[in-house]
Tab-separated table of C-alpha atoms and ligand atoms in Angstrom:
chain	number	residue	atom	x	y	z
X	218	MET	CA	5.116	25.494	-7.392
X	219	THR	CA	3.624	24.789	-3.965
X	220	HIS	CA	2.794	21.163	-3.339
X	221	ARG	CA	-0.673	20.827	-1.888
X	222	VAL	CA	-0.841	17.720	0.279
X	223	ALA	CA	-4.007	16.464	1.971
X	224	VAL	CA	-3.501	14.558	5.172
X	225	ILE	CA	-5.918	11.941	6.391
X	226	PRO	CA	-4.452	10.807	9.732
X	227	GLY	CA	-7.443	8.460	10.217
X	228	ASP	CA	-7.827	6.079	13.110
X	229	GLY	CA	-5.853	4.360	15.857
X	230	ALA	CA	-2.097	4.560	15.351
X	231	GLY	CA	-2.630	6.394	12.040
X	232	PRO	CA	-2.419	9.913	13.508
X	233	GLU	CA	0.625	8.997	15.622
X	234	VAL	CA	2.714	7.828	12.669
X	235	VAL	CA	1.476	10.460	10.280
X	236	ALA	CA	2.489	13.215	12.681
X	237	GLU	CA	6.098	11.963	12.462
X	238	ALA	CA	6.009	11.694	8.724
X	239	ARG	CA	4.818	15.285	8.577
X	240	ARG	CA	7.510	16.404	10.975
X	241	CYS	CA	10.179	14.849	8.734
X	242	VAL	CA	8.758	16.429	5.557
X	243	ASP	CA	8.589	19.777	7.265
X	244	ALA	CA	12.215	19.534	8.213
X	245	LEU	CA	13.106	19.389	4.554
X	246	GLY	CA	11.844	22.973	4.124
X	247	LEU	CA	10.024	22.376	0.851
X	248	ASP	CA	7.340	24.621	-0.575
X	249	LEU	CA	4.508	22.481	0.605
X	250	THR	CA	1.194	23.058	2.356
X	251	TRP	CA	-0.830	20.492	4.343
X	252	SER	CA	-4.598	20.404	4.638
X	253	GLU	CA	-5.661	18.134	7.430
X	254	LEU	CA	-8.858	16.227	6.674
X	255	PRO	CA	-10.475	14.918	9.877
X	256	TRP	CA	-12.047	11.945	8.199
X	257	GLY	CA	-12.400	8.467	9.644
X	258	THR	CA	-14.276	6.739	12.438
X	259	GLY	CA	-14.627	9.890	14.511
X	260	HIS	CA	-16.301	11.545	11.524
X	261	TYR	CA	-18.542	8.513	11.149
X	262	HIS	CA	-19.744	8.710	14.748
X	263	GLU	CA	-20.434	12.406	14.402
X	264	HIS	CA	-21.950	12.570	10.898
X	265	GLY	CA	-22.846	8.993	9.970
X	266	ALA	CA	-20.236	8.803	7.175
X	267	MET	CA	-16.524	8.239	7.107
X	268	MET	CA	-15.969	11.300	4.903
X	269	PRO	CA	-18.165	14.151	3.561
X	270	ALA	CA	-20.177	13.901	0.376
X	271	ASP	CA	-17.756	16.139	-1.554
X	272	ALA	CA	-14.667	14.161	-0.342
X	273	LEU	CA	-13.570	13.198	-3.852
X	274	GLU	CA	-13.668	16.728	-5.032
X	275	VAL	CA	-11.716	17.937	-1.986
X	276	VAL	CA	-9.026	15.255	-2.571
X	277	ARG	CA	-8.798	16.070	-6.240
X	278	GLY	CA	-7.889	19.633	-5.322
X	279	HIS	CA	-4.608	18.321	-3.911
X	280	ASP	CA	-1.403	16.966	-5.441
X	281	ALA	CA	-1.130	14.028	-3.047
X	282	VAL	CA	-2.758	12.393	0.000
X	283	LEU	CA	-0.776	11.168	2.965
X	284	LEU	CA	-2.970	8.722	4.891
X	285	GLY	CA	-2.420	6.989	8.252
X	286	ALA	CA	-4.846	4.127	8.635
X	287	VAL	CA	-8.550	3.475	8.786
X	288	GLY	CA	-10.448	1.095	11.059
X	289	ASP	CA	-11.706	1.026	14.626
X	290	PRO	CA	-13.207	-1.729	16.720
X	291	SER	CA	-16.335	0.406	17.255
X	292	VAL	CA	-17.495	0.049	13.644
X	293	PRO	CA	-17.383	-3.029	11.389
X	294	ASP	CA	-14.293	-2.970	9.096
X	295	HIS	CA	-16.243	-3.324	5.921
X	296	VAL	CA	-18.174	-0.189	6.768
X	297	THR	CA	-15.097	1.908	7.555
X	298	LEU	CA	-12.994	0.650	4.690
X	299	TRP	CA	-15.739	0.883	2.138
X	300	GLY	CA	-16.526	4.331	3.506
X	301	LEU	CA	-13.120	5.809	2.897
X	302	LEU	CA	-10.027	4.041	1.637
X	303	LEU	CA	-11.444	1.649	-0.939
X	304	PRO	CA	-13.751	4.199	-2.664
X	305	LEU	CA	-10.814	6.732	-2.781
X	306	ARG	CA	-8.540	4.180	-4.424
X	307	GLN	CA	-11.249	3.132	-6.858
X	308	GLU	CA	-12.767	6.514	-7.722
X	309	LEU	CA	-9.408	8.126	-8.174
X	310	ASP	CA	-8.598	5.082	-10.343
X	311	LEU	CA	-5.294	4.516	-8.602
X	312	TYR	CA	-4.640	1.291	-10.350
X	313	ALA	CA	-1.161	0.440	-9.098
X	314	ASN	CA	-0.263	0.005	-5.476
X	315	LEU	CA	3.498	0.061	-5.228
X	316	ARG	CA	4.949	-1.605	-2.125
X	317	PRO	CA	8.752	-1.693	-1.831
X	318	ALA	CA	9.996	-4.312	0.570
X	319	ARG	CA	13.589	-3.620	1.385
X	320	LEU	CA	15.441	-4.452	4.561
X	321	LEU	CA	16.926	-1.146	5.746
X	322	ASP	CA	20.453	-1.328	7.193
X	323	GLY	CA	20.188	-1.552	10.973
X	324	ILE	CA	16.803	-3.326	11.069
X	325	PRO	CA	17.095	-6.856	12.474
X	326	SER	CA	15.714	-9.648	10.249
X	327	LYS	CA	15.730	-13.362	10.354
X	328	PHE	CA	15.534	-13.584	6.614
X	329	GLY	CA	18.723	-12.067	5.268
X	330	ASP	CA	18.852	-9.495	2.536
X	331	VAL	CA	15.389	-8.511	1.198
X	332	ASP	CA	14.873	-6.131	-1.703
X	333	MET	CA	11.594	-6.738	-3.592
X	334	LEU	CA	9.091	-4.411	-5.195
X	335	PHE	CA	5.416	-5.419	-5.162
X	336	VAL	CA	3.062	-3.991	-7.740
X	337	ARG	CA	-0.447	-4.768	-6.588
X	338	GLU	CA	-3.517	-4.238	-8.745
X	339	ASN	CA	-5.567	-1.701	-6.756
X	340	THR	CA	-8.955	-1.179	-8.291
X	341	GLU	CA	-10.560	-4.483	-9.206
X	342	GLY	CA	-10.035	-8.259	-8.763
X	343	GLU	CA	-11.393	-9.526	-5.499
X	344	TYR	CA	-11.920	-5.898	-4.353
X	345	ALA	CA	-14.304	-4.900	-7.141
X	346	GLY	CA	-17.161	-4.659	-4.597
X	347	VAL	CA	-19.379	-6.824	-6.750
X	348	GLY	CA	-21.667	-9.215	-4.943
X	349	GLY	CA	-24.561	-9.365	-2.520
X	350	ARG	CA	-26.553	-11.387	-0.087
X	351	ALA	CA	-29.872	-13.072	-0.536
X	352	HIS	CA	-32.264	-14.905	1.815
X	353	ARG	CA	-31.018	-12.887	4.677
X	354	GLY	CA	-31.202	-14.626	8.009
X	355	LEU	CA	-32.662	-17.784	6.536
X	356	GLU	CA	-31.055	-21.214	6.616
X	357	HIS	CA	-30.296	-21.010	2.851
X	358	GLU	CA	-28.802	-17.537	3.041
X	359	VAL	CA	-26.267	-16.993	0.326
X	360	ALA	CA	-23.364	-14.464	-0.003
X	361	LEU	CA	-21.708	-13.790	-3.372
X	362	GLU	CA	-18.338	-12.057	-3.629
X	363	THR	CA	-17.342	-11.780	-7.283
X	364	ALA	CA	-13.807	-11.085	-8.454
X	365	VAL	CA	-13.663	-8.892	-11.559
X	366	PHE	CA	-10.730	-8.948	-13.930
X	367	THR	CA	-10.778	-6.754	-16.948
X	368	ARG	CA	-8.252	-6.870	-19.795
X	369	VAL	CA	-7.625	-3.146	-19.450
X	370	GLY	CA	-7.316	-3.359	-15.680
X	371	VAL	CA	-4.823	-6.208	-15.832
X	372	ARG	CA	-2.896	-4.833	-18.739
X	373	ARG	CA	-2.219	-1.425	-17.247
X	374	VAL	CA	-0.803	-2.712	-13.954
X	375	VAL	CA	1.202	-5.476	-15.634
X	376	GLU	CA	2.579	-2.964	-18.141
X	377	TYR	CA	3.742	-0.752	-15.251
X	378	ALA	CA	5.331	-3.771	-13.534
X	379	PHE	CA	7.277	-4.633	-16.655
X	380	GLN	CA	8.589	-1.104	-16.846
X	381	LEU	CA	9.751	-1.237	-13.249
X	382	ALA	CA	11.297	-4.649	-13.723
X	383	GLY	CA	13.233	-3.300	-16.689
X	384	GLN	CA	14.664	-0.573	-14.465
X	385	ARG	CA	15.668	-3.062	-11.810
X	386	ARG	CA	17.050	-6.656	-12.156
X	387	GLY	CA	15.006	-7.513	-15.248
X	388	LEU	CA	12.927	-10.134	-13.457
X	389	LEU	CA	9.182	-9.981	-13.085
X	390	THR	CA	7.263	-12.607	-11.072
X	391	SER	CA	3.521	-12.738	-11.701
X	392	ALA	CA	1.486	-14.275	-8.864
X	393	THR	CA	-1.683	-16.060	-9.861
X	394	LYS	CA	-3.792	-19.085	-8.987
X	395	SER	CA	-4.696	-20.168	-12.477
X	396	ASN	CA	-4.866	-23.835	-11.564
X	397	ALA	CA	-7.979	-23.496	-9.330
X	398	SER	CA	-9.326	-20.234	-10.812
X	399	ARG	CA	-10.194	-20.905	-14.386
X	400	TYR	CA	-11.293	-17.469	-15.621
X	401	GLY	CA	-9.854	-14.378	-14.008
X	402	TYR	CA	-6.318	-15.610	-13.461
X	403	VAL	CA	-6.170	-17.333	-16.828
X	404	LEU	CA	-6.999	-13.956	-18.446
X	405	TRP	CA	-4.291	-12.441	-16.191
X	406	ASP	CA	-1.708	-14.943	-17.400
X	407	GLU	CA	-2.655	-14.307	-21.039
X	408	VAL	CA	-2.229	-10.557	-20.571
X	409	VAL	CA	1.161	-11.077	-18.946
X	410	GLU	CA	2.261	-13.017	-22.006
X	411	GLU	CA	0.948	-10.322	-24.373
X	412	VAL	CA	2.692	-7.516	-22.534
X	413	HIS	CA	5.889	-9.611	-22.281
X	414	ALA	CA	6.164	-9.477	-26.048
X	415	ALA	CA	6.831	-5.738	-25.811
X	416	HIS	CA	9.452	-6.256	-23.086
X	417	PRO	CA	11.781	-9.018	-24.301
X	418	ASP	CA	14.561	-7.704	-21.992
X	419	VAL	CA	12.543	-8.738	-18.938
X	420	ARG	CA	12.468	-12.310	-17.812
X	421	VAL	CA	8.995	-13.218	-16.553
X	422	GLU	CA	7.957	-16.129	-14.390
X	423	ARG	CA	4.518	-17.245	-13.490
X	424	VAL	CA	4.312	-18.596	-9.945
X	425	LEU	CA	1.241	-19.888	-8.195
X	426	VAL	CA	0.557	-17.741	-5.240
X	427	ASP	CA	0.753	-20.519	-2.610
X	428	ALA	CA	4.208	-21.511	-3.851
X	429	LEU	CA	5.207	-17.863	-4.036
X	430	ALA	CA	4.270	-17.273	-0.394
X	431	ALA	CA	6.616	-20.137	0.575
X	432	ARG	CA	9.360	-18.884	-1.698
X	433	MET	CA	9.202	-15.388	-0.240
X	434	VAL	CA	10.193	-16.844	3.094
X	435	SER	CA	12.553	-19.636	1.975
X	436	SER	CA	14.379	-17.718	-0.760
X	437	PRO	CA	13.556	-13.979	-0.690
X	438	GLY	CA	16.641	-13.048	-2.651
X	439	SER	CA	15.301	-14.922	-5.740
X	440	LEU	CA	12.546	-12.309	-6.124
X	441	ASP	CA	12.649	-8.772	-7.444
X	442	VAL	CA	9.477	-7.173	-8.945
X	443	VAL	CA	6.312	-9.102	-8.158
X	444	VAL	CA	2.981	-8.211	-9.804
X	445	ALA	CA	-0.188	-9.504	-8.190
X	446	SER	CA	-3.927	-9.105	-8.036
X	447	ASN	CA	-5.527	-6.944	-5.388
X	448	LEU	CA	-6.104	-9.670	-2.789
X	449	PHE	CA	-2.942	-11.666	-3.435
X	450	GLY	CA	-0.926	-8.412	-3.338
X	451	ASP	CA	-2.533	-7.544	-0.056
X	452	VAL	CA	-1.636	-10.871	1.595
X	453	LEU	CA	1.821	-11.153	0.113
X	454	THR	CA	2.807	-7.629	1.214
X	455	ASP	CA	2.047	-8.325	4.892
X	456	ILE	CA	4.488	-11.277	4.558
X	457	ALA	CA	6.923	-8.926	2.830
X	458	ALA	CA	6.542	-6.445	5.657
X	459	VAL	CA	7.701	-9.085	8.092
X	460	LEU	CA	10.602	-10.012	5.897
X	461	GLN	CA	11.775	-6.424	6.032
X	462	GLY	CA	11.495	-6.181	9.816
X	463	GLY	CA	7.832	-5.956	10.744
X	464	MET	CA	4.428	-4.510	9.950
X	465	GLY	CA	5.462	-0.989	11.058
X	466	THR	CA	8.241	-0.735	8.507
X	467	ALA	CA	6.357	-1.111	5.147
X	468	ALA	CA	5.328	1.767	2.876
X	469	SER	CA	2.987	2.061	-0.041
X	470	ALA	CA	1.927	4.337	-2.900
X	471	SER	CA	-1.382	4.092	-4.694
X	472	LEU	CA	-0.682	5.564	-8.134
X	473	ALA	CA	-2.122	5.882	-11.623
X	474	PRO	CA	1.023	6.044	-13.770
X	475	GLY	CA	0.442	8.108	-16.879
X	476	VAL	CA	-2.824	9.593	-15.619
X	477	ALA	CA	-3.290	12.969	-13.965
X	478	THR	CA	-4.949	12.116	-10.658
X	479	THR	CA	-4.243	12.468	-6.950
X	480	PRO	CA	-2.096	9.642	-5.570
X	481	ILE	CA	-2.326	8.288	-2.026
X	482	PHE	CA	0.631	7.397	0.193
X	483	GLU	CA	0.205	5.297	3.339
X	484	PRO	CA	1.958	2.724	5.435
X	485	VAL	CA	0.952	-0.872	4.671
X	486	HIS	CA	-0.111	-1.492	8.195
X	487	GLY	CA	-3.543	-0.751	9.721
X	488	SER	CA	-4.702	1.263	12.675
X	489	ALA	CA	-3.055	-1.212	15.115
X	490	PRO	CA	-5.727	-0.856	17.809
X	491	ASP	CA	-3.749	-3.159	20.083
X	492	ILE	CA	-0.964	-0.566	20.478
X	493	ALA	CA	-2.661	2.698	19.498
X	494	GLY	CA	-2.542	5.705	21.802
X	495	ARG	CA	0.656	4.545	23.552
X	496	GLY	CA	3.232	6.391	21.520
X	497	ILE	CA	5.021	3.169	20.557
X	498	ALA	CA	3.874	2.610	16.956
X	499	ASN	CA	6.710	2.356	14.491
X	500	PRO	CA	6.648	5.410	12.175
X	501	ILE	CA	9.055	3.975	9.576
X	502	GLY	CA	6.304	2.864	7.177
X	503	ALA	CA	4.689	6.264	7.337
X	504	ILE	CA	7.895	8.166	6.952
X	505	TRP	CA	8.964	5.963	4.033
X	506	SER	CA	5.561	6.517	2.437
X	507	ALA	CA	6.184	10.282	2.708
X	508	ALA	CA	9.420	9.695	0.846
X	509	LEU	CA	7.538	7.896	-1.924
X	510	MET	CA	5.217	10.897	-2.002
X	511	LEU	CA	8.074	13.355	-2.364
X	512	ASP	CA	9.409	11.284	-5.253
X	513	SER	CA	6.061	11.379	-6.967
X	514	LEU	CA	5.864	15.134	-6.393
X	515	GLY	CA	9.152	15.522	-8.332
X	516	GLU	CA	11.230	16.121	-5.181
X	517	ALA	CA	13.654	13.250	-5.771
X	518	ASP	CA	16.543	14.870	-3.787
X	519	ALA	CA	14.319	15.466	-0.792
X	520	ALA	CA	12.957	11.920	-1.014
X	521	SER	CA	16.420	10.401	-0.974
X	522	ALA	CA	17.576	12.676	1.824
X	523	LEU	CA	14.610	11.454	3.867
X	524	LEU	CA	15.283	7.768	3.138
X	525	GLN	CA	18.999	8.209	3.919
X	526	SER	CA	18.159	9.843	7.237
X	527	LEU	CA	15.759	7.096	8.055
X	528	GLU	CA	18.364	4.460	7.274
X	529	THR	CA	20.982	6.301	9.338
X	530	VAL	CA	18.647	6.386	12.315
X	531	CYS	CA	17.992	2.655	12.027
X	532	ARG	CA	21.778	2.105	11.830
X	533	THR	CA	22.279	3.938	15.129
X	534	GLY	CA	19.882	1.425	16.754
X	535	LEU	CA	17.155	3.940	17.584
X	536	LEU	CA	14.287	1.520	17.079
X	537	THR	CA	10.749	1.138	18.417
X	538	ARG	CA	9.889	-1.893	20.497
X	539	ASP	CA	8.461	-3.942	17.652
X	540	LEU	CA	12.037	-4.002	16.335
X	541	GLY	CA	13.565	-4.810	19.696
X	542	GLY	CA	14.361	-1.201	20.767
X	543	THR	CA	12.943	1.125	23.315
X	544	ALA	CA	12.399	4.324	21.298
X	545	THR	CA	8.993	5.958	21.085
X	546	THR	CA	7.193	6.923	17.870
X	547	SER	CA	8.301	10.510	18.291
X	548	ASP	CA	11.880	9.645	19.268
X	549	VAL	CA	12.232	8.074	15.785
X	550	GLY	CA	10.440	10.900	14.012
X	551	GLU	CA	12.550	13.563	15.756
X	552	ALA	CA	15.790	11.798	14.971
X	553	VAL	CA	14.884	11.261	11.269
X	554	ALA	CA	13.771	14.924	10.983
X	555	ALA	CA	16.987	16.101	12.620
X	556	GLY	CA	19.055	14.110	10.059
X	557	VAL	CA	17.483	15.229	6.779
Z	615	LIG	P1	-2.674	-3.954	11.661
Z	615	LIG	O1	-1.653	-3.749	10.605
Z	615	LIG	O2	-3.285	-2.715	12.221
Z	615	LIG	O3	-2.029	-4.711	12.911
Z	615	LIG	C1	-1.404	-6.025	12.797
Z	615	LIG	C2	-0.277	-6.157	13.821
Z	615	LIG	O4	0.813	-5.321	13.446
Z	615	LIG	C3	-0.699	-5.719	15.225
Z	615	LIG	O5	-0.102	-6.559	16.180
Z	615	LIG	C4	-0.096	-4.284	15.344
Z	615	LIG	O6	0.217	-3.920	16.643
Z	615	LIG	C5	1.136	-4.414	14.485
Z	615	LIG	N1	1.476	-3.090	13.886
Z	615	LIG	C6	0.765	-2.471	12.965
Z	615	LIG	N2	1.290	-1.248	12.678
Z	615	LIG	C7	2.360	-1.147	13.488
Z	615	LIG	C8	3.282	-0.129	13.699
Z	615	LIG	N3	3.261	1.018	12.994
Z	615	LIG	N4	4.242	-0.278	14.642
Z	615	LIG	C9	4.301	-1.421	15.382
Z	615	LIG	N5	3.426	-2.461	15.176
Z	615	LIG	C10	2.451	-2.310	14.281
Z	615	LIG	O7	-3.723	-4.956	11.104
Z	615	LIG	P2	-5.106	-5.507	11.740
Z	615	LIG	O8	-4.924	-5.696	13.203
Z	615	LIG	O9	-5.482	-6.621	10.899
Z	615	LIG	O10	-6.162	-4.350	11.483
Z	615	LIG	C11	-6.478	-3.367	12.413
Z	615	LIG	C12	-7.415	-2.408	11.782
Z	615	LIG	O11	-6.814	-1.666	10.743
Z	615	LIG	C13	-8.639	-3.064	11.081
Z	615	LIG	O12	-9.764	-2.157	11.272
Z	615	LIG	C14	-8.276	-3.122	9.650
Z	615	LIG	O13	-9.398	-3.167	8.795
Z	615	LIG	C15	-7.535	-1.819	9.494
Z	615	LIG	N6	-6.582	-1.768	8.401
Z	615	LIG	C16	-6.435	-0.609	7.765
Z	615	LIG	C17	-5.469	-0.393	6.831
Z	615	LIG	C18	-5.378	0.908	6.132
Z	615	LIG	O14	-6.093	1.848	6.410
Z	615	LIG	N7	-4.523	1.063	5.133
Z	615	LIG	C19	-4.566	-1.438	6.540
Z	615	LIG	C20	-4.698	-2.627	7.233
Z	615	LIG	C21	-5.698	-2.796	8.148
Z	616	LIG	C1	-3.943	-2.519	2.846
Z	616	LIG	C2	-5.205	-2.808	3.728
Z	616	LIG	C3	-6.462	-2.638	2.922
Z	616	LIG	C4	-6.433	-3.505	1.710
Z	616	LIG	C5	-7.708	-2.889	3.757
Z	616	LIG	C6	-7.723	-2.080	5.007
Z	616	LIG	C7	-8.972	-2.694	2.988
Z	616	LIG	O1	-5.101	-4.081	4.262
Z	616	LIG	O2	-3.856	-1.419	2.322
Z	616	LIG	O3	-3.124	-3.434	2.726
Z	616	LIG	O4	-6.789	-4.698	1.830
Z	616	LIG	O5	-6.120	-3.053	0.642
Z	617	LIG	MN1	-3.231	-5.114	3.819
């Protein structure tokens, strides 16, 4: 069956890295069609919205989305992100954001061997979008930003993290802040304990997120699968990206395990406006995200061929300048495509 993939190249460096991911997938010769969706800040300037009114329907007509990045200095970030990426994750109910953090052979790192898997809650928590502002412009103006934790929302992502931990080293680390936060993270901890009862083979540890951030840097090898709320997962995975070489190297998959919906695959990094348009962005995170996509489309052999080629290219030292090399974005994409 033909895989129907929607591509949202987006803003800044997004289109540059996505083009290379596409080139690599094309080189695999799979039965796969791309529909390019020109959504993002350009669309916003032209039509007053980041994506069209029927966007969700359009996306649902595909088997996967490959996305570059969203965000441009010409429009406030909360407008662009709440106009595209966040509503897609929420309305498609993509509750688990999978972010592997593995140091590929050939990538320089100051932190030694790194191989963690982050499972980030992706639809609620601090990103629920609940809140508001009152007394606008007055001295006593107030802004409320309410984190929402539901038992169902926590349970489903924690359940998925336990499954993954069982398939790896049997260790699950749950990141919370249930010393200062008395409600949401206390519920989170309770749910972790409940789900643990069904997974006695997995050792679970509860680590306060501040201590976990320090441990990721001081002792990365002591961590395997980490499950975290939306905001904590966001922050921790930028640290994880640096542990595995840099922002340009990290991949992600927004999934709804067990539910028929359209998943989204995208690098962890943003639109990198400081380097966009110069052909120097690192495409590794985007190419790796495409490999995660192929895996989820049932193309496990193609996914591993792509990852292997990526790692071989890193080993030869063909690296972009963020990793100390001189290669361009397309040098890397071409080499990975040639090696699949
Ligand atoms: P960023 O990830 O875009 O950039 C942070 C730093 O990492 C910059 O120095 C940048 O040059 C570097 N970097 C990022 N990607 C790189 C790559 N592929 N190769 C080499 N270096 C790379 O984060 P930011 O600066 O905080 O955000 C910029 C914009 O992107 C904002 O509008 C933000 O809201 C948006 N953003 C979007 C996404 C997304 O769409 N998934 C993710 C994060 C940030
Ligand atoms: C990410 C990004 C997004 C997030 C932003 C752009 C809303 O930082 O995917 O990590 O916080 O989820
Ligand atoms: Mn982020």
